[in-house]
């Protein structure tokens, strides 16, 4: 009789409270984050009226934020309730969803590396569309200016890309005062100057590349961004790991809890069977 599984005390449980509540806390934190994401997305969507400016993007960022937030809310809700109620069905749903998301992210990274040229062309197209709608929306304008200042670049491929914008277009019949100019964010700002010339981009598209390079960042943002990525691969790898580790932890904890619940159910069935038939 010794050594039988049924000899365990009546209050014995295979389910570890540490694993159970650690998984609950893990999901609860991301459940709160998902609510914040949905709220921010809804607020941004209600406040945003410049639909033409958003045409430069494949997906409205506010809508994307809401979609990701709702999906995260549903998945983490399954994890929260599944861990508290020790529900195998909800925990398996949570684990499968996390696994699929992890694999999709991995696939996206591989495809982005394999089809780098197509990804580059898509980014170029998005930047060119953003240039066209530069003056249509203040948020888009601030985003472009921030990118050009931080990366020290101008336009998509080159500074003359700004001719695609109706205000900066170099056509002789363009009545704009900014004709053949570039935004102030393209300018090279000297730190020793007391007074900043905000009109430093005036007429820069009329100048040759070398001459314009004395006053503005003449290199396009595409090549500058690619060079930045190549120079910061370890940083990007760290960010990727930071996104992957919580998912792997969630998968590990949920699978561990599922196995413990199955063992507990097996123990309960064994005990119930031998209470009714002690000679079996």
PDB file of C-alpha atoms in Angstrom:
ATOM      1  CA  UNK A   1       0.000   0.000   0.000  1.00  0.00           C
ATOM      2  CA  UNK A   2       2.929   2.348   0.636  1.00  0.00           C
ATOM      3  CA  UNK A   3       3.957   4.777  -2.097  1.00  0.00           C
ATOM      4  CA  UNK A   4       0.509   4.973  -3.715  1.00  0.00           C
ATOM      5  CA  UNK A   5      -0.525   8.335  -5.141  1.00  0.00           C
ATOM      6  CA  UNK A   6      -3.702   8.184  -3.085  1.00  0.00           C
ATOM      7  CA  UNK A   7      -1.698   8.168   0.171  1.00  0.00           C
ATOM      8  CA  UNK A   8      -1.232  11.949  -0.130  1.00  0.00           C
ATOM      9  CA  UNK A   9      -2.992  14.030   2.568  1.00  0.00           C
ATOM     10  CA  UNK A  10      -6.504  15.267   1.758  1.00  0.00           C
ATOM     11  CA  UNK A  11      -5.344  18.899   1.720  1.00  0.00           C
ATOM     12  CA  UNK A  12      -2.424  18.175  -0.616  1.00  0.00           C
ATOM     13  CA  UNK A  13      -2.475  20.018  -3.953  1.00  0.00           C
ATOM     14  CA  UNK A  14      -0.216  19.804  -6.991  1.00  0.00           C
ATOM     15  CA  UNK A  15      -1.197  23.405  -7.892  1.00  0.00           C
ATOM     16  CA  UNK A  16       1.486  25.776  -6.637  1.00  0.00           C
ATOM     17  CA  UNK A  17       0.081  29.056  -5.223  1.00  0.00           C
ATOM     18  CA  UNK A  18       3.294  30.783  -6.334  1.00  0.00           C
ATOM     19  CA  UNK A  19       2.792  29.802  -9.980  1.00  0.00           C
ATOM     20  CA  UNK A  20      -0.942  30.484  -9.819  1.00  0.00           C
ATOM     21  CA  UNK A  21      -0.749  34.004  -8.390  1.00  0.00           C
ATOM     22  CA  UNK A  22       2.415  34.920 -10.252  1.00  0.00           C
ATOM     23  CA  UNK A  23       0.588  34.190 -13.509  1.00  0.00           C
ATOM     24  CA  UNK A  24      -2.415  36.179 -12.274  1.00  0.00           C
ATOM     25  CA  UNK A  25      -0.293  39.226 -11.382  1.00  0.00           C
ATOM     26  CA  UNK A  26       1.552  38.937 -14.697  1.00  0.00           C
ATOM     27  CA  UNK A  27      -1.739  38.997 -16.616  1.00  0.00           C
ATOM     28  CA  UNK A  28      -3.323  41.662 -14.424  1.00  0.00           C
ATOM     29  CA  UNK A  29      -0.496  44.105 -15.148  1.00  0.00           C
ATOM     30  CA  UNK A  30      -0.846  43.660 -18.914  1.00  0.00           C
ATOM     31  CA  UNK A  31      -4.648  43.744 -18.556  1.00  0.00           C
ATOM     32  CA  UNK A  32      -4.358  47.255 -17.057  1.00  0.00           C
ATOM     33  CA  UNK A  33      -1.913  48.241 -19.822  1.00  0.00           C
ATOM     34  CA  UNK A  34      -4.417  47.051 -22.434  1.00  0.00           C
ATOM     35  CA  UNK A  35      -7.145  49.266 -20.911  1.00  0.00           C
ATOM     36  CA  UNK A  36      -4.789  52.265 -21.048  1.00  0.00           C
ATOM     37  CA  UNK A  37      -3.957  51.500 -24.705  1.00  0.00           C
ATOM     38  CA  UNK A  38      -7.633  51.286 -25.677  1.00  0.00           C
ATOM     39  CA  UNK A  39      -8.379  54.544 -23.828  1.00  0.00           C
ATOM     40  CA  UNK A  40      -5.511  56.393 -25.522  1.00  0.00           C
ATOM     41  CA  UNK A  41      -6.521  55.007 -28.917  1.00  0.00           C
ATOM     42  CA  UNK A  42     -10.157  56.062 -28.463  1.00  0.00           C
ATOM     43  CA  UNK A  43      -9.144  59.533 -27.303  1.00  0.00           C
ATOM     44  CA  UNK A  44      -6.722  59.985 -30.200  1.00  0.00           C
ATOM     45  CA  UNK A  45      -9.321  58.769 -32.688  1.00  0.00           C
ATOM     46  CA  UNK A  46     -11.971  61.173 -31.392  1.00  0.00           C
ATOM     47  CA  UNK A  47      -9.563  64.118 -31.400  1.00  0.00           C
ATOM     48  CA  UNK A  48      -8.124  63.397 -34.848  1.00  0.00           C
ATOM     49  CA  UNK A  49      -9.996  64.970 -37.765  1.00  0.00           C
ATOM     50  CA  UNK A  50      -7.257  65.275 -40.403  1.00  0.00           C
ATOM     51  CA  UNK A  51      -8.105  62.129 -42.379  1.00  0.00           C
ATOM     52  CA  UNK A  52      -6.044  63.315 -45.369  1.00  0.00           C
ATOM     53  CA  UNK A  53      -2.920  63.445 -43.235  1.00  0.00           C
ATOM     54  CA  UNK A  54      -3.480  59.860 -42.076  1.00  0.00           C
ATOM     55  CA  UNK A  55      -3.637  58.717 -45.692  1.00  0.00           C
ATOM     56  CA  UNK A  56       0.173  58.600 -45.684  1.00  0.00           C
ATOM     57  CA  UNK A  57       0.045  55.704 -43.226  1.00  0.00           C
ATOM     58  CA  UNK A  58      -1.061  52.172 -44.052  1.00  0.00           C
ATOM     59  CA  UNK A  59      -3.068  51.966 -40.819  1.00  0.00           C
ATOM     60  CA  UNK A  60      -4.414  54.681 -38.541  1.00  0.00           C
ATOM     61  CA  UNK A  61      -2.160  54.509 -35.413  1.00  0.00           C
ATOM     62  CA  UNK A  62      -5.159  55.198 -33.147  1.00  0.00           C
ATOM     63  CA  UNK A  63      -7.115  52.292 -34.651  1.00  0.00           C
ATOM     64  CA  UNK A  64      -4.043  50.052 -34.444  1.00  0.00           C
ATOM     65  CA  UNK A  65      -3.610  50.971 -30.779  1.00  0.00           C
ATOM     66  CA  UNK A  66      -7.256  50.128 -30.060  1.00  0.00           C
ATOM     67  CA  UNK A  67      -7.090  46.800 -31.933  1.00  0.00           C
ATOM     68  CA  UNK A  68      -3.897  45.734 -30.143  1.00  0.00           C
ATOM     69  CA  UNK A  69      -5.371  46.887 -26.820  1.00  0.00           C
ATOM     70  CA  UNK A  70      -8.601  44.909 -27.316  1.00  0.00           C
ATOM     71  CA  UNK A  71      -6.702  41.754 -28.307  1.00  0.00           C
ATOM     72  CA  UNK A  72      -4.400  42.134 -25.307  1.00  0.00           C
ATOM     73  CA  UNK A  73      -7.439  42.714 -23.066  1.00  0.00           C
ATOM     74  CA  UNK A  74      -9.112  39.484 -24.227  1.00  0.00           C
ATOM     75  CA  UNK A  75      -5.940  37.384 -23.980  1.00  0.00           C
ATOM     76  CA  UNK A  76      -4.919  38.670 -20.546  1.00  0.00           C
ATOM     77  CA  UNK A  77      -8.522  38.312 -19.314  1.00  0.00           C
ATOM     78  CA  UNK A  78      -8.326  34.614 -20.201  1.00  0.00           C
ATOM     79  CA  UNK A  79      -5.042  34.410 -18.311  1.00  0.00           C
ATOM     80  CA  UNK A  80      -6.387  36.221 -15.226  1.00  0.00           C
ATOM     81  CA  UNK A  81      -9.611  34.237 -14.903  1.00  0.00           C
ATOM     82  CA  UNK A  82      -7.970  30.981 -15.986  1.00  0.00           C
ATOM     83  CA  UNK A  83      -5.280  31.216 -13.315  1.00  0.00           C
ATOM     84  CA  UNK A  84      -7.682  32.216 -10.508  1.00  0.00           C
ATOM     85  CA  UNK A  85     -10.338  29.643 -11.390  1.00  0.00           C
ATOM     86  CA  UNK A  86      -7.766  27.015 -12.424  1.00  0.00           C
ATOM     87  CA  UNK A  87      -9.629  26.672 -15.713  1.00  0.00           C
ATOM     88  CA  UNK A  88      -7.657  24.573 -18.195  1.00  0.00           C
ATOM     89  CA  UNK A  89      -9.674  25.759 -21.220  1.00  0.00           C
ATOM     90  CA  UNK A  90      -8.968  29.468 -20.565  1.00  0.00           C
ATOM     91  CA  UNK A  91      -5.326  28.787 -19.745  1.00  0.00           C
ATOM     92  CA  UNK A  92      -4.863  26.802 -22.959  1.00  0.00           C
ATOM     93  CA  UNK A  93      -6.503  29.639 -24.928  1.00  0.00           C
ATOM     94  CA  UNK A  94      -4.097  32.102 -23.290  1.00  0.00           C
ATOM     95  CA  UNK A  95      -1.069  29.885 -23.959  1.00  0.00           C
ATOM     96  CA  UNK A  96      -1.993  29.200 -27.598  1.00  0.00           C
ATOM     97  CA  UNK A  97      -2.639  32.909 -28.307  1.00  0.00           C
ATOM     98  CA  UNK A  98       0.710  33.919 -26.790  1.00  0.00           C
ATOM     99  CA  UNK A  99       2.502  31.224 -28.771  1.00  0.00           C
ATOM    100  CA  UNK A 100       0.865  32.353 -32.034  1.00  0.00           C
ATOM    101  CA  UNK A 101       1.756  35.998 -31.351  1.00  0.00           C
ATOM    102  CA  UNK A 102       5.358  35.062 -30.594  1.00  0.00           C
ATOM    103  CA  UNK A 103       5.629  32.987 -33.785  1.00  0.00           C
ATOM    104  CA  UNK A 104       4.036  35.764 -35.874  1.00  0.00           C
ATOM    105  CA  UNK A 105       6.526  38.299 -34.505  1.00  0.00           C
ATOM    106  CA  UNK A 106       9.376  35.912 -35.259  1.00  0.00           C
ATOM    107  CA  UNK A 107       8.030  35.363 -38.794  1.00  0.00           C
ATOM    108  CA  UNK A 108       7.646  39.117 -39.333  1.00  0.00           C
ATOM    109  CA  UNK A 109      11.262  39.673 -38.302  1.00  0.00           C
ATOM    110  CA  UNK A 110      12.505  36.961 -40.670  1.00  0.00           C
ATOM    111  CA  UNK A 111      10.396  38.260 -43.577  1.00  0.00           C
ATOM    112  CA  UNK A 112      11.568  41.812 -42.900  1.00  0.00           C
ATOM    113  CA  UNK A 113      15.173  40.617 -43.106  1.00  0.00           C
ATOM    114  CA  UNK A 114      14.633  38.467 -46.216  1.00  0.00           C
ATOM    115  CA  UNK A 115      12.567  41.072 -48.075  1.00  0.00           C
ATOM    116  CA  UNK A 116      14.557  44.085 -46.881  1.00  0.00           C
ATOM    117  CA  UNK A 117      14.334  45.803 -50.286  1.00  0.00           C
ATOM    118  CA  UNK A 118      10.539  45.606 -50.365  1.00  0.00           C
ATOM    119  CA  UNK A 119      10.366  46.863 -46.794  1.00  0.00           C
ATOM    120  CA  UNK A 120      12.650  49.758 -47.751  1.00  0.00           C
ATOM    121  CA  UNK A 121      10.436  50.632 -50.728  1.00  0.00           C
ATOM    122  CA  UNK A 122       7.355  50.575 -48.487  1.00  0.00           C
ATOM    123  CA  UNK A 123       9.003  52.892 -45.959  1.00  0.00           C
ATOM    124  CA  UNK A 124      10.084  55.219 -48.789  1.00  0.00           C
ATOM    125  CA  UNK A 125       6.510  55.315 -50.063  1.00  0.00           C
ATOM    126  CA  UNK A 126       5.192  56.147 -46.589  1.00  0.00           C
ATOM    127  CA  UNK A 127       7.752  58.947 -46.103  1.00  0.00           C
ATOM    128  CA  UNK A 128       6.948  60.447 -49.510  1.00  0.00           C
ATOM    129  CA  UNK A 129       3.236  60.415 -48.684  1.00  0.00           C
ATOM    130  CA  UNK A 130       4.006  62.032 -45.338  1.00  0.00           C
ATOM    131  CA  UNK A 131       5.952  64.780 -47.144  1.00  0.00           C
ATOM    132  CA  UNK A 132       2.956  65.440 -49.417  1.00  0.00           C
ATOM    133  CA  UNK A 133       0.643  65.868 -46.395  1.00  0.00           C
ATOM    134  CA  UNK A 134       3.223  67.731 -44.271  1.00  0.00           C
ATOM    135  CA  UNK A 135       1.123  70.871 -43.871  1.00  0.00           C
ATOM    136  CA  UNK A 136      -2.217  69.065 -43.543  1.00  0.00           C
ATOM    137  CA  UNK A 137      -1.845  68.034 -39.904  1.00  0.00           C
ATOM    138  CA  UNK A 138       0.203  69.571 -37.077  1.00  0.00           C
ATOM    139  CA  UNK A 139       0.860  66.187 -35.426  1.00  0.00           C
ATOM    140  CA  UNK A 140       2.253  64.735 -38.655  1.00  0.00           C
ATOM    141  CA  UNK A 141       4.324  67.872 -39.156  1.00  0.00           C
ATOM    142  CA  UNK A 142       5.786  67.628 -35.658  1.00  0.00           C
ATOM    143  CA  UNK A 143       6.559  63.930 -36.190  1.00  0.00           C
ATOM    144  CA  UNK A 144       8.454  64.603 -39.437  1.00  0.00           C
ATOM    145  CA  UNK A 145      10.328  67.546 -37.912  1.00  0.00           C
ATOM    146  CA  UNK A 146      11.303  65.443 -34.907  1.00  0.00           C
ATOM    147  CA  UNK A 147      12.621  62.649 -37.145  1.00  0.00           C
ATOM    148  CA  UNK A 148      14.628  65.013 -39.343  1.00  0.00           C
ATOM    149  CA  UNK A 149      16.159  66.799 -36.351  1.00  0.00           C
ATOM    150  CA  UNK A 150      17.025  63.620 -34.448  1.00  0.00           C
ATOM    151  CA  UNK A 151      18.514  61.745 -37.410  1.00  0.00           C
ATOM    152  CA  UNK A 152      20.046  64.808 -39.094  1.00  0.00           C
ATOM    153  CA  UNK A 153      18.397  64.166 -42.452  1.00  0.00           C
ATOM    154  CA  UNK A 154      16.073  65.823 -44.941  1.00  0.00           C
ATOM    155  CA  UNK A 155      13.423  64.210 -47.140  1.00  0.00           C
ATOM    156  CA  UNK A 156      13.118  60.544 -48.030  1.00  0.00           C
ATOM    157  CA  UNK A 157      15.996  59.807 -50.406  1.00  0.00           C
ATOM    158  CA  UNK A 158      17.326  63.367 -50.700  1.00  0.00           C
ATOM    159  CA  UNK A 159      16.429  66.930 -49.713  1.00  0.00           C
ATOM    160  CA  UNK A 160      14.822  67.609 -53.108  1.00  0.00           C
ATOM    161  CA  UNK A 161      12.018  65.173 -52.187  1.00  0.00           C
ATOM    162  CA  UNK A 162      10.363  68.167 -50.532  1.00  0.00           C
ATOM    163  CA  UNK A 163       9.421  69.361 -53.994  1.00  0.00           C
ATOM    164  CA  UNK A 164       6.600  66.798 -53.795  1.00  0.00           C
ATOM    165  CA  UNK A 165       4.853  69.063 -51.285  1.00  0.00           C
ATOM    166  CA  UNK A 166       2.695  71.741 -52.880  1.00  0.00           C
ATOM    167  CA  UNK A 167       4.150  74.466 -50.650  1.00  0.00           C
ATOM    168  CA  UNK A 168       7.810  73.539 -51.264  1.00  0.00           C
ATOM    169  CA  UNK A 169       7.371  72.625 -54.940  1.00  0.00           C
ATOM    170  CA  UNK A 170       9.957  74.195 -57.257  1.00  0.00           C
ATOM    171  CA  UNK A 171       7.620  74.864 -60.196  1.00  0.00           C
ATOM    172  CA  UNK A 172       7.854  78.442 -61.456  1.00  0.00           C
ATOM    173  CA  UNK A 173       4.089  78.928 -61.169  1.00  0.00           C
ATOM    174  CA  UNK A 174       4.105  77.993 -57.448  1.00  0.00           C
ATOM    175  CA  UNK A 175       2.952  81.149 -55.588  1.00  0.00           C
ATOM    176  CA  UNK A 176       4.046  79.859 -52.161  1.00  0.00           C
ATOM    177  CA  UNK A 177       6.671  81.865 -50.262  1.00  0.00           C
ATOM    178  CA  UNK A 178       8.265  78.506 -49.384  1.00  0.00           C
ATOM    179  CA  UNK A 179       8.821  77.627 -53.053  1.00  0.00           C
ATOM    180  CA  UNK A 180      11.942  75.462 -53.519  1.00  0.00           C
ATOM    181  CA  UNK A 181      12.616  75.512 -49.770  1.00  0.00           C
ATOM    182  CA  UNK A 182      12.866  72.809 -47.112  1.00  0.00           C
ATOM    183  CA  UNK A 183      11.496  72.782 -43.539  1.00  0.00           C
ATOM    184  CA  UNK A 184      13.491  74.381 -40.741  1.00  0.00           C
ATOM    185  CA  UNK A 185      14.062  70.913 -39.242  1.00  0.00           C
ATOM    186  CA  UNK A 186      16.439  70.177 -42.159  1.00  0.00           C
ATOM    187  CA  UNK A 187      18.781  73.000 -41.182  1.00  0.00           C
ATOM    188  CA  UNK A 188      22.191  72.571 -39.599  1.00  0.00           C
ATOM    189  CA  UNK A 189      21.954  74.517 -36.346  1.00  0.00           C
ATOM    190  CA  UNK A 190      25.224  75.831 -34.960  1.00  0.00           C
ATOM    191  CA  UNK A 191      25.327  75.829 -31.166  1.00  0.00           C
ATOM    192  CA  UNK A 192      27.530  78.909 -30.975  1.00  0.00           C
ATOM    193  CA  UNK A 193      24.985  81.113 -32.759  1.00  0.00           C
ATOM    194  CA  UNK A 194      22.979  83.384 -30.475  1.00  0.00           C
ATOM    195  CA  UNK A 195      20.237  84.051 -33.036  1.00  0.00           C
ATOM    196  CA  UNK A 196      18.756  81.148 -35.041  1.00  0.00           C
ATOM    197  CA  UNK A 197      17.705  81.805 -38.611  1.00  0.00           C
ATOM    198  CA  UNK A 198      14.377  80.009 -38.978  1.00  0.00           C
ATOM    199  CA  UNK A 199      14.389  80.769 -42.732  1.00  0.00           C
ATOM    200  CA  UNK A 200      17.632  78.875 -43.308  1.00  0.00           C
ATOM    201  CA  UNK A 201      15.847  76.359 -45.574  1.00  0.00           C
ATOM    202  CA  UNK A 202      14.759  79.057 -48.032  1.00  0.00           C
ATOM    203  CA  UNK A 203      15.648  78.189 -51.643  1.00  0.00           C
ATOM    204  CA  UNK A 204      17.798  75.180 -50.689  1.00  0.00           C
ATOM    205  CA  UNK A 205      16.391  72.985 -53.466  1.00  0.00           C
ATOM    206  CA  UNK A 206      17.877  75.364 -56.039  1.00  0.00           C
ATOM    207  CA  UNK A 207      21.363  74.598 -54.718  1.00  0.00           C
ATOM    208  CA  UNK A 208      23.560  71.657 -55.665  1.00  0.00           C
ATOM    209  CA  UNK A 209      24.055  68.845 -53.160  1.00  0.00           C
ATOM    210  CA  UNK A 210      27.501  69.994 -51.927  1.00  0.00           C
ATOM    211  CA  UNK A 211      26.473  73.641 -51.653  1.00  0.00           C
ATOM    212  CA  UNK A 212      23.193  72.817 -49.908  1.00  0.00           C
ATOM    213  CA  UNK A 213      25.091  70.565 -47.488  1.00  0.00           C
ATOM    214  CA  UNK A 214      26.717  73.655 -45.989  1.00  0.00           C
ATOM    215  CA  UNK A 215      23.356  74.843 -44.653  1.00  0.00           C
ATOM    216  CA  UNK A 216      21.101  71.801 -44.334  1.00  0.00           C
ATOM    217  CA  UNK A 217      21.320  68.032 -43.819  1.00  0.00           C
ATOM    218  CA  UNK A 218      21.241  67.040 -47.484  1.00  0.00           C
ATOM    219  CA  UNK A 219      21.155  63.273 -46.916  1.00  0.00           C
ATOM    220  CA  UNK A 220      17.776  61.533 -47.071  1.00  0.00           C
ATOM    221  CA  UNK A 221      16.207  59.938 -44.001  1.00  0.00           C
ATOM    222  CA  UNK A 222      15.971  56.451 -45.559  1.00  0.00           C
ATOM    223  CA  UNK A 223      19.740  55.902 -45.798  1.00  0.00           C
ATOM    224  CA  UNK A 224      20.271  57.634 -42.461  1.00  0.00           C
ATOM    225  CA  UNK A 225      17.715  55.333 -40.813  1.00  0.00           C
ATOM    226  CA  UNK A 226      19.285  52.222 -42.377  1.00  0.00           C
ATOM    227  CA  UNK A 227      22.729  53.302 -41.136  1.00  0.00           C
ATOM    228  CA  UNK A 228      21.290  53.919 -37.660  1.00  0.00           C
ATOM    229  CA  UNK A 229      19.769  50.426 -37.608  1.00  0.00           C
ATOM    230  CA  UNK A 230      23.085  48.857 -38.624  1.00  0.00           C
ATOM    231  CA  UNK A 231      24.858  50.824 -35.876  1.00  0.00           C
ATOM    232  CA  UNK A 232      22.352  49.871 -33.175  1.00  0.00           C
ATOM    233  CA  UNK A 233      21.712  46.199 -33.817  1.00  0.00           C
ATOM    234  CA  UNK A 234      22.507  45.275 -30.206  1.00  0.00           C
ATOM    235  CA  UNK A 235      20.025  47.887 -28.940  1.00  0.00           C
ATOM    236  CA  UNK A 236      17.308  46.655 -31.303  1.00  0.00           C
ATOM    237  CA  UNK A 237      18.105  43.069 -30.328  1.00  0.00           C
ATOM    238  CA  UNK A 238      17.702  44.027 -26.668  1.00  0.00           C
ATOM    239  CA  UNK A 239      14.314  45.618 -27.404  1.00  0.00           C
ATOM    240  CA  UNK A 240      13.244  42.479 -29.282  1.00  0.00           C
ATOM    241  CA  UNK A 241      14.309  40.341 -26.323  1.00  0.00           C
ATOM    242  CA  UNK A 242      12.429  42.672 -23.983  1.00  0.00           C
ATOM    243  CA  UNK A 243       9.260  42.037 -25.999  1.00  0.00           C
ATOM    244  CA  UNK A 244       9.845  38.289 -26.309  1.00  0.00           C
ATOM    245  CA  UNK A 245      10.745  37.492 -22.678  1.00  0.00           C
ATOM    246  CA  UNK A 246       7.323  38.435 -21.152  1.00  0.00           C
ATOM    247  CA  UNK A 247       5.598  36.305 -23.793  1.00  0.00           C
ATOM    248  CA  UNK A 248       7.871  33.325 -23.105  1.00  0.00           C
ATOM    249  CA  UNK A 249       7.367  33.762 -19.345  1.00  0.00           C
ATOM    250  CA  UNK A 250       3.596  33.794 -19.844  1.00  0.00           C
ATOM    251  CA  UNK A 251       3.741  30.661 -22.002  1.00  0.00           C
ATOM    252  CA  UNK A 252       5.972  28.871 -19.473  1.00  0.00           C
ATOM    253  CA  UNK A 253       3.860  29.792 -16.422  1.00  0.00           C
ATOM    254  CA  UNK A 254       0.558  28.918 -18.096  1.00  0.00           C
ATOM    255  CA  UNK A 255       1.831  25.567 -19.335  1.00  0.00           C
ATOM    256  CA  UNK A 256       3.283  24.802 -15.909  1.00  0.00           C
ATOM    257  CA  UNK A 257      -0.046  25.638 -14.233  1.00  0.00           C
ATOM    258  CA  UNK A 258      -1.979  23.556 -16.779  1.00  0.00           C
ATOM    259  CA  UNK A 259       0.184  20.507 -16.011  1.00  0.00           C
ATOM    260  CA  UNK A 260      -0.257  21.042 -12.268  1.00  0.00           C
ATOM    261  CA  UNK A 261      -4.056  21.301 -12.629  1.00  0.00           C
ATOM    262  CA  UNK A 262      -4.119  18.087 -14.699  1.00  0.00           C
ATOM    263  CA  UNK A 263      -2.097  16.310 -12.014  1.00  0.00           C
ATOM    264  CA  UNK A 264      -4.490  17.627  -9.354  1.00  0.00           C
ATOM    265  CA  UNK A 265      -7.524  16.404 -11.312  1.00  0.00           C
ATOM    266  CA  UNK A 266      -5.886  12.998 -11.704  1.00  0.00           C
ATOM    267  CA  UNK A 267      -5.209  12.860  -7.962  1.00  0.00           C
ATOM    268  CA  UNK A 268      -8.797  13.792  -7.135  1.00  0.00           C
ATOM    269  CA  UNK A 269     -10.153  11.135  -9.482  1.00  0.00           C
ATOM    270  CA  UNK A 270      -7.815   8.549  -7.962  1.00  0.00           C
ATOM    271  CA  UNK A 271      -8.874   9.444  -4.411  1.00  0.00           C
ATOM    272  CA  UNK A 272     -12.568   9.442  -5.335  1.00  0.00           C
ATOM    273  CA  UNK A 273     -12.238   6.015  -6.939  1.00  0.00           C
ATOM    274  CA  UNK A 274     -10.481   4.452  -3.952  1.00  0.00           C
ATOM    275  CA  UNK A 275     -12.864   5.949  -1.399  1.00  0.00           C
ATOM    276  CA  UNK A 276     -15.785   4.229  -3.127  1.00  0.00           C
ATOM    277  CA  UNK A 277     -13.843   1.016  -3.726  1.00  0.00           C
ATOM    278  CA  UNK A 278     -11.108   0.649  -1.098  1.00  0.00           C
ATOM    279  CA  UNK A 279     -10.163  -2.881  -2.330  1.00  0.00           C
ATOM    280  CA  UNK A 280      -9.303  -1.764  -5.894  1.00  0.00           C
TER     281      UNK A 280
END
